[in-house]
Short mmCIF file of C-alpha atoms in Angstrom, two decimals:
data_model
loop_
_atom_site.label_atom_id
_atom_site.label_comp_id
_atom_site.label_asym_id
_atom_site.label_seq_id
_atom_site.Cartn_x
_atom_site.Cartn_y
_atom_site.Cartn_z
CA UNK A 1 55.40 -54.18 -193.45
CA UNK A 2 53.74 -57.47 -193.89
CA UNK A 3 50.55 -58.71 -191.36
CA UNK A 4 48.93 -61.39 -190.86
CA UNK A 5 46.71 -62.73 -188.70
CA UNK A 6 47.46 -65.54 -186.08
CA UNK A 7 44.10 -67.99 -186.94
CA UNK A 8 45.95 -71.07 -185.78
CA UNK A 9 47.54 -72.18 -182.27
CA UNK A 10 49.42 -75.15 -180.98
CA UNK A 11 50.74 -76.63 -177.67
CA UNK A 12 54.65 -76.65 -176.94
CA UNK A 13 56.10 -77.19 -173.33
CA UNK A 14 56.04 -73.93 -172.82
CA UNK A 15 52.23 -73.94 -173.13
CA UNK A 16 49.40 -72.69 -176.29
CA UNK A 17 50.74 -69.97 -178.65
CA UNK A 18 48.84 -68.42 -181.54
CA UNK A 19 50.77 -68.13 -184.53
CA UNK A 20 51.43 -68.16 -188.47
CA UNK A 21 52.85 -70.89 -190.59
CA UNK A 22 56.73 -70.40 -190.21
CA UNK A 23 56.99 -71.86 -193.34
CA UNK A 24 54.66 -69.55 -195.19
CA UNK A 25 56.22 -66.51 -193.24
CA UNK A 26 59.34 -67.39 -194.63
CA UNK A 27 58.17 -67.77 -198.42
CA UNK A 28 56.18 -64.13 -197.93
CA UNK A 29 59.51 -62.58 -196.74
CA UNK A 30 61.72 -64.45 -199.21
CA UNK A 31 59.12 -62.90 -202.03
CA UNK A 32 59.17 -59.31 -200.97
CA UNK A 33 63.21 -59.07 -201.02
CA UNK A 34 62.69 -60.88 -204.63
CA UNK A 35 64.05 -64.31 -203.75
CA UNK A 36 66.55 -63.42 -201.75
CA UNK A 37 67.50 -65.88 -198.32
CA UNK A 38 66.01 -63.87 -195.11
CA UNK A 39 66.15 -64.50 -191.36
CA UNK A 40 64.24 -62.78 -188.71
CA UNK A 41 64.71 -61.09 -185.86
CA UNK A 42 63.04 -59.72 -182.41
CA UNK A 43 64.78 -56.86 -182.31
CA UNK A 44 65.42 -53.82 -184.73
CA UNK A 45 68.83 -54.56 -184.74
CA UNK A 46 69.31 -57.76 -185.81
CA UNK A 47 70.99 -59.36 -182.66
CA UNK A 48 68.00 -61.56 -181.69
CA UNK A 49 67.88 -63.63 -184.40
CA UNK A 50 64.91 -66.42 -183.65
CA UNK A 51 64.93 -69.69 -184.45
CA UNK A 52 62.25 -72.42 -183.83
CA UNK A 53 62.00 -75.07 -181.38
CA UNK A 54 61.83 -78.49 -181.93
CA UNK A 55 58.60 -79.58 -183.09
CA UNK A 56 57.48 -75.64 -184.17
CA UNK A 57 55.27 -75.04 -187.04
CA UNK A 58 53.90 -71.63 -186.18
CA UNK A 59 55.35 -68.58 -185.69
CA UNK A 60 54.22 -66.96 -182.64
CA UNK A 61 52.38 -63.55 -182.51
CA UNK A 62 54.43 -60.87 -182.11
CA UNK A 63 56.85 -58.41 -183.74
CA UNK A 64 59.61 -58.97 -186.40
CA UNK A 65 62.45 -57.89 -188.47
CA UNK A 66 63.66 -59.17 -191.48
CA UNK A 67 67.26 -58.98 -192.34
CA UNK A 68 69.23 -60.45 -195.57
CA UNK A 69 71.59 -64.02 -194.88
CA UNK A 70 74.52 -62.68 -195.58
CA UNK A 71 74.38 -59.43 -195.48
CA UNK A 72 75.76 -56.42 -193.06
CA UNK A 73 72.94 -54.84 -190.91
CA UNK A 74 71.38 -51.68 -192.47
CA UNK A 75 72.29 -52.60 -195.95
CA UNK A 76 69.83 -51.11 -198.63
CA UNK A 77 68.77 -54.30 -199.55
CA UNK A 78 65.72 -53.97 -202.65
CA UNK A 79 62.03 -54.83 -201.96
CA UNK A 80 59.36 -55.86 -204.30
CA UNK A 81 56.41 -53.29 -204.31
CA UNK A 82 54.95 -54.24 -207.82
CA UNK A 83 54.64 -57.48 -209.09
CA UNK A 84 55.33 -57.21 -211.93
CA UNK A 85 58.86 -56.16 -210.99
CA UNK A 86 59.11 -59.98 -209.10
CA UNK A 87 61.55 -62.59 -210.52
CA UNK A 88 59.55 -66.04 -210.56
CA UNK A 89 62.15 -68.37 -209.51
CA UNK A 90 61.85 -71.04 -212.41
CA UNK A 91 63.34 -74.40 -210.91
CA UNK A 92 63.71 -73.03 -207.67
CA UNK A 93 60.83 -73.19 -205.78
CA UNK A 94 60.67 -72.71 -201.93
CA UNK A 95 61.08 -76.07 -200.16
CA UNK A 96 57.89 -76.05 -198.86
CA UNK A 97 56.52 -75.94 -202.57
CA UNK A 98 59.04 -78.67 -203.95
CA UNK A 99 57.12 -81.90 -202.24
CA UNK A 100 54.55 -81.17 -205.44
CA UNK A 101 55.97 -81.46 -208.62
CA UNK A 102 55.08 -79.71 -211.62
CA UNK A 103 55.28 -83.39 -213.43
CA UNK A 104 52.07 -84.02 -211.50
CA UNK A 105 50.24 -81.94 -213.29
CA UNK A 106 48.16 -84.19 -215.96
CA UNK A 107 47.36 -83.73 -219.20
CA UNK A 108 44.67 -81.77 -220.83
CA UNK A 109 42.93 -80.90 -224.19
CA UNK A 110 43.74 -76.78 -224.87
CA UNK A 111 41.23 -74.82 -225.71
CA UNK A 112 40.97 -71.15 -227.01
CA UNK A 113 41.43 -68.34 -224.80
CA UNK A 114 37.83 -67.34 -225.90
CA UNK A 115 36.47 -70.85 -224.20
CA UNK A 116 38.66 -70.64 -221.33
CA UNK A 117 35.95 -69.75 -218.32
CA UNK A 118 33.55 -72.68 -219.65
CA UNK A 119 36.48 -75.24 -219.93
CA UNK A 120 37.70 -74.21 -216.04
CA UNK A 121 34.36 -75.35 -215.76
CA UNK A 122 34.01 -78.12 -217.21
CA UNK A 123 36.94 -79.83 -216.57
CA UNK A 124 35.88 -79.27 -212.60
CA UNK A 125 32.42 -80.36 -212.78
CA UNK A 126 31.33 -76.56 -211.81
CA UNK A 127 31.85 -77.62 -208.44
CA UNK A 128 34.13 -75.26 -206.56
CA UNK A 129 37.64 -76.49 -205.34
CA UNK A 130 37.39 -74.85 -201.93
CA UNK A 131 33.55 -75.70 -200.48
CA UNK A 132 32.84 -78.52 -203.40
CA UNK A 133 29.80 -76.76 -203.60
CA UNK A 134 28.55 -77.62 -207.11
CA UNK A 135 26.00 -75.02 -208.99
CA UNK A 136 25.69 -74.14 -212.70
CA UNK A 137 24.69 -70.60 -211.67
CA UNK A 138 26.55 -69.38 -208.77
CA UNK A 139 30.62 -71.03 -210.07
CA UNK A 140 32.56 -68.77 -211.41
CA UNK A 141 36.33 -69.71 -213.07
CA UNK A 142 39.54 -67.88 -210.98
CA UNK A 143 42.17 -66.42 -213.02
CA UNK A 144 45.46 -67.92 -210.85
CA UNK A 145 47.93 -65.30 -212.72
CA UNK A 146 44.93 -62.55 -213.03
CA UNK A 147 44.58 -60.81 -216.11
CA UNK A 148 46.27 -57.51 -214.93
CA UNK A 149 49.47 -59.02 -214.76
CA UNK A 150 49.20 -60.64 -218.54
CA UNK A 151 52.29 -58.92 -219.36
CA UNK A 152 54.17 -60.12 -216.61
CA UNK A 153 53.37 -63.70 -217.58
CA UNK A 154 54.53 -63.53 -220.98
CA UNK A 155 57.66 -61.79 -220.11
CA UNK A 156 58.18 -64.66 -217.41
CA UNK A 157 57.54 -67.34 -219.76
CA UNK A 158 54.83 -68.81 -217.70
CA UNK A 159 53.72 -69.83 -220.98
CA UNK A 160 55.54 -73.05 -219.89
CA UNK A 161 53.16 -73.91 -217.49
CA UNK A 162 50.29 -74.02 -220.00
CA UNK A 163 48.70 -75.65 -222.72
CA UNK A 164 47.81 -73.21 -225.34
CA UNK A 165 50.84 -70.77 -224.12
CA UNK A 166 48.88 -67.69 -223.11
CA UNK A 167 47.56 -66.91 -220.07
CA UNK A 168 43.92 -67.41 -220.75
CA UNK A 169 44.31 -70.90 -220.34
CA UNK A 170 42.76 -73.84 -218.07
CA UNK A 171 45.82 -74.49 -216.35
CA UNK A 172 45.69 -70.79 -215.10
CA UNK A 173 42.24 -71.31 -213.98
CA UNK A 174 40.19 -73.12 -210.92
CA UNK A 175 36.37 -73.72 -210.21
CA UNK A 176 35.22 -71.33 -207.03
CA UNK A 177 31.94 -70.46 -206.00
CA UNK A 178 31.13 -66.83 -206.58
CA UNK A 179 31.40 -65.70 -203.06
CA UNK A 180 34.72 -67.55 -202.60
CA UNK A 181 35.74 -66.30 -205.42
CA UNK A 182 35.41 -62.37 -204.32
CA UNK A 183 37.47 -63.37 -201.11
CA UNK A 184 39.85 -64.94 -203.16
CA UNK A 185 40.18 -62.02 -205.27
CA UNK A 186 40.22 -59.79 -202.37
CA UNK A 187 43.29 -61.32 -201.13
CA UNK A 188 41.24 -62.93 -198.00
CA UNK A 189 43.30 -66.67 -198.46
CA UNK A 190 46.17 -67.93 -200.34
CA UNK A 191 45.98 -71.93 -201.38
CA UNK A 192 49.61 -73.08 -199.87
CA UNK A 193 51.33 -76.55 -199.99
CA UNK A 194 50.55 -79.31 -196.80
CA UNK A 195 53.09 -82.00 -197.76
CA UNK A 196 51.78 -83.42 -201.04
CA UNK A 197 48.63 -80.98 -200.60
CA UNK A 198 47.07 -77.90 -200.47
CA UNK A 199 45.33 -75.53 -198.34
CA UNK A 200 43.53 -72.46 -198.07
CA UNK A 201 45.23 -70.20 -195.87
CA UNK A 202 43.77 -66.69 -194.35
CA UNK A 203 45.90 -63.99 -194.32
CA UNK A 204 43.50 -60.87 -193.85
CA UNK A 205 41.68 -60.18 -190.59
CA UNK A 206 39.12 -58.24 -192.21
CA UNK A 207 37.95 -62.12 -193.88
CA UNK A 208 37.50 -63.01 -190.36
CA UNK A 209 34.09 -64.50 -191.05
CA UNK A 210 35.29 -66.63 -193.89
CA UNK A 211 37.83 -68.08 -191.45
CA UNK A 212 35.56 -70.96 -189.77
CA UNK A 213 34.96 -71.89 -193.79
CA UNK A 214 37.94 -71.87 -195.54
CA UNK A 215 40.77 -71.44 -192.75
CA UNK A 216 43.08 -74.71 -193.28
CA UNK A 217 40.78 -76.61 -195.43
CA UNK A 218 42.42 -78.98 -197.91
CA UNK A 219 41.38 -77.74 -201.39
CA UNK A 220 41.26 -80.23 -204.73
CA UNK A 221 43.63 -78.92 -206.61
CA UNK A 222 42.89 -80.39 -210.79
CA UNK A 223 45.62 -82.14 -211.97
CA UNK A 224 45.83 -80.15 -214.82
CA UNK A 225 46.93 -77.09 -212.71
CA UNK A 226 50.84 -76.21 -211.67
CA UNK A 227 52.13 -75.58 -208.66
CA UNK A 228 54.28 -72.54 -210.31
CA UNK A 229 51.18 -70.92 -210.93
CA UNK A 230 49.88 -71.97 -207.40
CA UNK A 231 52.86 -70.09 -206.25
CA UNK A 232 53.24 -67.26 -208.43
CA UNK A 233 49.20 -66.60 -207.38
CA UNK A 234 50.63 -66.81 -203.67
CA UNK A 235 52.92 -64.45 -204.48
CA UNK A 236 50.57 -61.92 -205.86
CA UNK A 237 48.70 -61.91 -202.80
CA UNK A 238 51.60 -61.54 -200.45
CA UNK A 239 52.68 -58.09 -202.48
CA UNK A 240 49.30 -57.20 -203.08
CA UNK A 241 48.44 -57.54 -199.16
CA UNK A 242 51.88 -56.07 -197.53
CA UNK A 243 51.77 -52.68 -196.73
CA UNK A 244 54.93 -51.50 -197.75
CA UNK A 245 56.33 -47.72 -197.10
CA UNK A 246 59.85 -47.87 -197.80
CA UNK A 247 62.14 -46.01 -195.50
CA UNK A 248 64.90 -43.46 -197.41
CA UNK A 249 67.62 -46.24 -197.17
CA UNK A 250 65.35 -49.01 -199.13
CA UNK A 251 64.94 -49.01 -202.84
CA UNK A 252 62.16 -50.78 -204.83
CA UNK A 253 62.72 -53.19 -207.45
CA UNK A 254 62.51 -52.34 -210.70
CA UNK A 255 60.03 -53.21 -212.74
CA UNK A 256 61.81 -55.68 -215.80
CA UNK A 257 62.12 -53.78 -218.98
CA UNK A 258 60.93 -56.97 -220.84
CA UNK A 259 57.46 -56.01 -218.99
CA UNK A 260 57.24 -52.96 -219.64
CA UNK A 261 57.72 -52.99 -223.28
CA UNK A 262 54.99 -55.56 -223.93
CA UNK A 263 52.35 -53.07 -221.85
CA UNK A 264 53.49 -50.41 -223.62
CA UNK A 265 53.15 -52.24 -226.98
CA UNK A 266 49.80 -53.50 -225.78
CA UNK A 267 47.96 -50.49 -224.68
CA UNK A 268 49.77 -48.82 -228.45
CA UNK A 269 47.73 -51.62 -230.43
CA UNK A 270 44.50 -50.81 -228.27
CA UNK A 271 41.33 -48.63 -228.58
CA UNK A 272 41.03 -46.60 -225.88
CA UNK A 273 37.73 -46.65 -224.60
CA UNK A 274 35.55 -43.78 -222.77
CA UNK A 275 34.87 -43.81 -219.08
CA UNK A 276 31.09 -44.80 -219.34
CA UNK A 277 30.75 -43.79 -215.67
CA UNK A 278 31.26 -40.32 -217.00
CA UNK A 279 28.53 -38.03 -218.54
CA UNK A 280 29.87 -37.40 -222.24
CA UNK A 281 30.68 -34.18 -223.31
CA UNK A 282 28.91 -31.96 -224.71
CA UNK A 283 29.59 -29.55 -227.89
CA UNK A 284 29.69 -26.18 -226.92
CA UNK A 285 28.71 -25.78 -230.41
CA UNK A 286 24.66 -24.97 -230.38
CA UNK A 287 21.84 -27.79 -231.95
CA UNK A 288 21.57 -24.79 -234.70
CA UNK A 289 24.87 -24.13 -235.54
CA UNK A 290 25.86 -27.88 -235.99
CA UNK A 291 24.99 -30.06 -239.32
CA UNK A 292 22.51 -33.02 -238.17
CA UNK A 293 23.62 -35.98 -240.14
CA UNK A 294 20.35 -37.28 -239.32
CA UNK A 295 17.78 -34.24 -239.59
CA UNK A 296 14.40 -34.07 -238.02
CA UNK A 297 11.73 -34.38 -240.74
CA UNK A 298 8.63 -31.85 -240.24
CA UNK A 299 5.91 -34.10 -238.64
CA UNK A 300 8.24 -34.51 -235.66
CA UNK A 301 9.48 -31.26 -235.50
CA UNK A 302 5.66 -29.85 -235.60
CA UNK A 303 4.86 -33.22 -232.82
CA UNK A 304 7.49 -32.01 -230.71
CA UNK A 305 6.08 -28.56 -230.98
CA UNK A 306 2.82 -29.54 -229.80
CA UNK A 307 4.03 -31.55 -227.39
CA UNK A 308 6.34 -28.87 -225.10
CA UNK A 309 3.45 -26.08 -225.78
CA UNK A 310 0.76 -28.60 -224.01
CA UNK A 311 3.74 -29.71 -221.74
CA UNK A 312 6.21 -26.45 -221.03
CA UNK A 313 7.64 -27.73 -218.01
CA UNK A 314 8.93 -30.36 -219.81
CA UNK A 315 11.04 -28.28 -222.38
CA UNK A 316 14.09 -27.17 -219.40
CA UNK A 317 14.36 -31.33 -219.02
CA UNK A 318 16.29 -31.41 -221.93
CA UNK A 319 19.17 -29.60 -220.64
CA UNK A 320 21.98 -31.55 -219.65
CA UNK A 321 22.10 -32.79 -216.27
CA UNK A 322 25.59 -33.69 -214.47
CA UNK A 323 23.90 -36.37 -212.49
CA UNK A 324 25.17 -39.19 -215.21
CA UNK A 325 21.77 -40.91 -214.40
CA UNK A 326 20.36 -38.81 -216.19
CA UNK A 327 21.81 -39.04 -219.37
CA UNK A 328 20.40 -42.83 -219.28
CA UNK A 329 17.21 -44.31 -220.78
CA UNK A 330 16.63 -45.59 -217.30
CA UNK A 331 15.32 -42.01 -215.62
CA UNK A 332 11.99 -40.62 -215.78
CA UNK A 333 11.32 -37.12 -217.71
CA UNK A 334 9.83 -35.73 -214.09
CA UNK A 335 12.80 -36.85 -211.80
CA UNK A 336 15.35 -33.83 -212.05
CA UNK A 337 11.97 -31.38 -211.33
CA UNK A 338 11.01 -33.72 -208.37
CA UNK A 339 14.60 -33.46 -207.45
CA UNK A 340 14.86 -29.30 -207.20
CA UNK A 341 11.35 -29.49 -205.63
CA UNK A 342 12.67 -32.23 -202.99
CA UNK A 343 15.73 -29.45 -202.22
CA UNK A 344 13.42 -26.54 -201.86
CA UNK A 345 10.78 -28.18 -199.71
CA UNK A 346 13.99 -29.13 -197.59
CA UNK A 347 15.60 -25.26 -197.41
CA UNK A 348 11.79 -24.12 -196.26
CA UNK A 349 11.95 -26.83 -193.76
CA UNK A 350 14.97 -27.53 -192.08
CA UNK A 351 13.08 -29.23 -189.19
CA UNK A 352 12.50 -32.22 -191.59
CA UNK A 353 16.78 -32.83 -191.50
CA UNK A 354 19.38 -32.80 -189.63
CA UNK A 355 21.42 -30.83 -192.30
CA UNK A 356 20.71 -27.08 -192.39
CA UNK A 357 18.96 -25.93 -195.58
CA UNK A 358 21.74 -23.87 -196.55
CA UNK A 359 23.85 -27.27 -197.32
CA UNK A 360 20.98 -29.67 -198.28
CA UNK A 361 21.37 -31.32 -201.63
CA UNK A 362 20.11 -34.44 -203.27
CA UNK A 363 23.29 -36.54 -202.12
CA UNK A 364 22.69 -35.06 -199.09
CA UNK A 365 18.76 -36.84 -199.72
CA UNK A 366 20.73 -40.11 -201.11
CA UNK A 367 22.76 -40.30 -198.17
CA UNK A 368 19.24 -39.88 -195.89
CA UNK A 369 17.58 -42.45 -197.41
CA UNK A 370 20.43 -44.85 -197.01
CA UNK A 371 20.62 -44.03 -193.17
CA UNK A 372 16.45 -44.37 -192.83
CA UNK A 373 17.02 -48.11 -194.72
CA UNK A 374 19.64 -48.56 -192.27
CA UNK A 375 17.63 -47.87 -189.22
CA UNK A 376 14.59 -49.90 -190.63
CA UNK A 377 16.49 -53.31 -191.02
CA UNK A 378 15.73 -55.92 -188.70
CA UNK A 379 16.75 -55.27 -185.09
CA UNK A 380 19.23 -58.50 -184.49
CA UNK A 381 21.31 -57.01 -187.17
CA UNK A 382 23.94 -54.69 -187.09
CA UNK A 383 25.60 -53.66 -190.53
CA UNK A 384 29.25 -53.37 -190.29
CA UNK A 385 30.78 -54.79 -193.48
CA UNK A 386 30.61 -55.28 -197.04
CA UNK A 387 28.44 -57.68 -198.79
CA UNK A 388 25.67 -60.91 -198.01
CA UNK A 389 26.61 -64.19 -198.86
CA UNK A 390 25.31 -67.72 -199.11
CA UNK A 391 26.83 -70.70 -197.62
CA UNK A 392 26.26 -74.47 -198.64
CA UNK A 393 22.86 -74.54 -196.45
CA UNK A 394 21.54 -71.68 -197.82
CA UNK A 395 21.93 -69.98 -194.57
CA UNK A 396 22.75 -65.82 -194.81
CA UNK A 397 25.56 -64.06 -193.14
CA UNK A 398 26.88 -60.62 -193.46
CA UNK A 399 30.71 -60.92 -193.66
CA UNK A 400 32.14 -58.29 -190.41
CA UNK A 401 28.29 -58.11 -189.19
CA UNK A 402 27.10 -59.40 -186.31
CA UNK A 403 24.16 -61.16 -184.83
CA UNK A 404 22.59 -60.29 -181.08
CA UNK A 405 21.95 -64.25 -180.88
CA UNK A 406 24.54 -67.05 -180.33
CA UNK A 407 26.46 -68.67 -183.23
CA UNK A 408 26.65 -64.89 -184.50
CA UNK A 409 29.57 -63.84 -187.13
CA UNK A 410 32.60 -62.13 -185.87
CA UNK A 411 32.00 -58.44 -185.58
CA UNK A 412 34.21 -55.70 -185.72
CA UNK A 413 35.15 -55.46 -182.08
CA UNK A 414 35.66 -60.06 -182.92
CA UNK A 415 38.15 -58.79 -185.80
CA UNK A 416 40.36 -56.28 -183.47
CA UNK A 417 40.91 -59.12 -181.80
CA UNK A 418 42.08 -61.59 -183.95
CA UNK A 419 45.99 -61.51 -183.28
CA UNK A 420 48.57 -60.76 -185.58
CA UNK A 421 51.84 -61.53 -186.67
CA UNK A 422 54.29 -58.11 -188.20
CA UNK A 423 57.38 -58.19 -190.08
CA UNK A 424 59.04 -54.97 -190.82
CA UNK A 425 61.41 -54.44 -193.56
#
């Protein structure tokens, strides 16, 4: 199931009607059944098939079903739920993507895939594509074809739309301010053609508050950059964002062998790495009973002696804790002490929490903190979403918060009502 929300509205006889670009609707569908020519329909059937009116750019709000051209209603036709198992249509772009060529795109010095974040740069005057907001601090370069799907390039030959023929190149890469960036990442907009342009386009409701700043705004596209790899990011985002839960009768597409033998050969020729989130392991195998490569010499032994008999509390600090903080340099010797005390003072006292001292424990005391930081913050503000950002005048908004004063950000309630437009498989 594919949403989207309905940002834009225009006037036909039969009055204003929120929609979705039909064209871009079409291209989404067109991607999930892996290229394949789609139609809609109102009904679950496939007897109301619609068609626009004269004049009709958006698709209205409402419900739809997508069916195969072609083929007999019910069939088990195949849907893409990984991209990498997508077929990029080489020469055979949607028409909406054919008014830009990939001849347009100009030429350009390669660089190394080492150098490729400061060339994005460079090349675009750290001055993002979207906002033209230039800073040498807060610009950040977008992977187009992200990294995750490296494999997937080279077994796609996207190498073609490059200059060095890998994917860490400047073609695959665009100028975006760091907060643009995140939404970007996030899925929040696609970049989609206008005639010989391109626009941002919002496609989640939850980027509500990023819609009055990058909603339908034309976006400088370098000349060094293809439209294939403007469209094969578009498709990304499109799988990435549909919602797919295939009913019995539908069967994914396969992922391409091609892909799946360069992963597997690239994670054989890698080092796997620990989880440094996790607290390492430790050998059940006692200080005594193990050989010390590097031994302790007397002075320190005797030091540390000293030390733990003018200090005993100390010595039980040593233990290993499973709080991974504290197998950092960045906690303080007292802290898991000040912690137990914290828990008992809490179990003698109930009254001071709302949890019972039976169940109190210090992420139980994390989580009490946060709540007493959320009830101190300034009383215009109501938290109700993920992260502060900066626009172009310096001017702070919380995206999904809202303000008690006018000119406030959409809140939640703001983003249930956004419209939106469904396709069903």
């Amino acid at each position: 199931m594919l949403q989207l929300p309905a940002f834009d509205s225009e006037v036909l006889a039969s009055g204003q009607h929120q929609g979705v670009l039909h064209s871009l609707v079409m291209d989404a569908c067109r991607i999930l059944v892996n290229n394949q020519d789609v139609y809609l329909a109102t009904d679950i059937h496939g007897q109301h098939r619609y068609s626009a009116a004269a004049g009709q750019i958006l698709l209205p709000v409402g419900q739809y079903y997508l069916f195969i051209s072609g083929g007999t209603i019910g069939d088990n036709y195949p849907v893409v739920t990984d991209f990498d198992a997508w077929t990029f249509p080489h020469d055979n772009l949607p028409p909406s993507w054919t008014t830009t060529s990939s001849s347009a795109a100009g030429e350009c010095d390669p660089c190394s895939s080492s150098t490729m974040s400061e060339g994005v740069k460079h090349y675009d005057g750290r001055c993002c594509i979207v906002t033209r907001f230039k800073s040498t601090t807060s610009s950040d370069c977008a992977h187009l074809c992200p990294t995750e799907c490296r494999d997937w390039f080279a077994a796609s030959n996207m190498y073609t739309y490059t200059y060095n023929g890998r994917h860490n190149d400047v073609a695959n890469g665009v100028c975006m301010r760091a907060d643009v960036h995140r939404c970007f990442d996030r899925h929040g907009f696609v970049i989609y053609p206008e005639g010989s342009s391109f626009v941002t386009y919002m496609i989640d409701a939850w980027e509500a508050d990023y819609a009055e700043l990058l909603h339908c705004r034309l976006v400088n596209i370098p000349a060094r950059v293809f439209p294939e790899l403007l469209f094969a990011r578009f498709a990304f985002a499109i799988i990435k964002r549909a919602s797919i839960t295939l009913p019995e009768r539908f069967t994914p597409v396969p992922i391409n062998n091609v892909v799946l033998m360069l992963r597997a050969n690239r994670l054989a020729n890698s080092i796997e790495q620990p989880d440094a989130s996790e607290p390492a392991e430790l050998s059940e195998i006692s200080d005594a009973d193990e050989d010390q490569p590097y031994a302790l010499d007397d002075d320190t032994l005797a030091l540390a002696a000293n030390f733990y008999k003018i200090l005993p509390h100390l010595r039980e600090e040593r233990e290993h804790s499973t709080d991974r903080l504290f197998n950092t340099l960045v906690i303080h010797p007292e802290t898991p002490r000040m912690r137990r005390l914290m828990e008992e003072y809490k179990k003698n006292n109930p009254q001071v929490s709302q949890l019972s001292g039976a169940t109190a424990t210090y992420s139980d005391l994390e989580d009490d903190a946060e709540d007493d930081a959320e009830e101190n913050l300034p009383a215009d503000f109501v938290e109700s979403g993920s992260h502060v950002v900066e626009d172009d005048e310096g001017v702070q908004e919380s995206p999904l918060g809202e303000r008690d004063t006018e000119g406030a950000t959409a809140s939640t309630e703001d983003i249930d009502r956004v419209p939106e437009l469904v396709v069903s498989m």
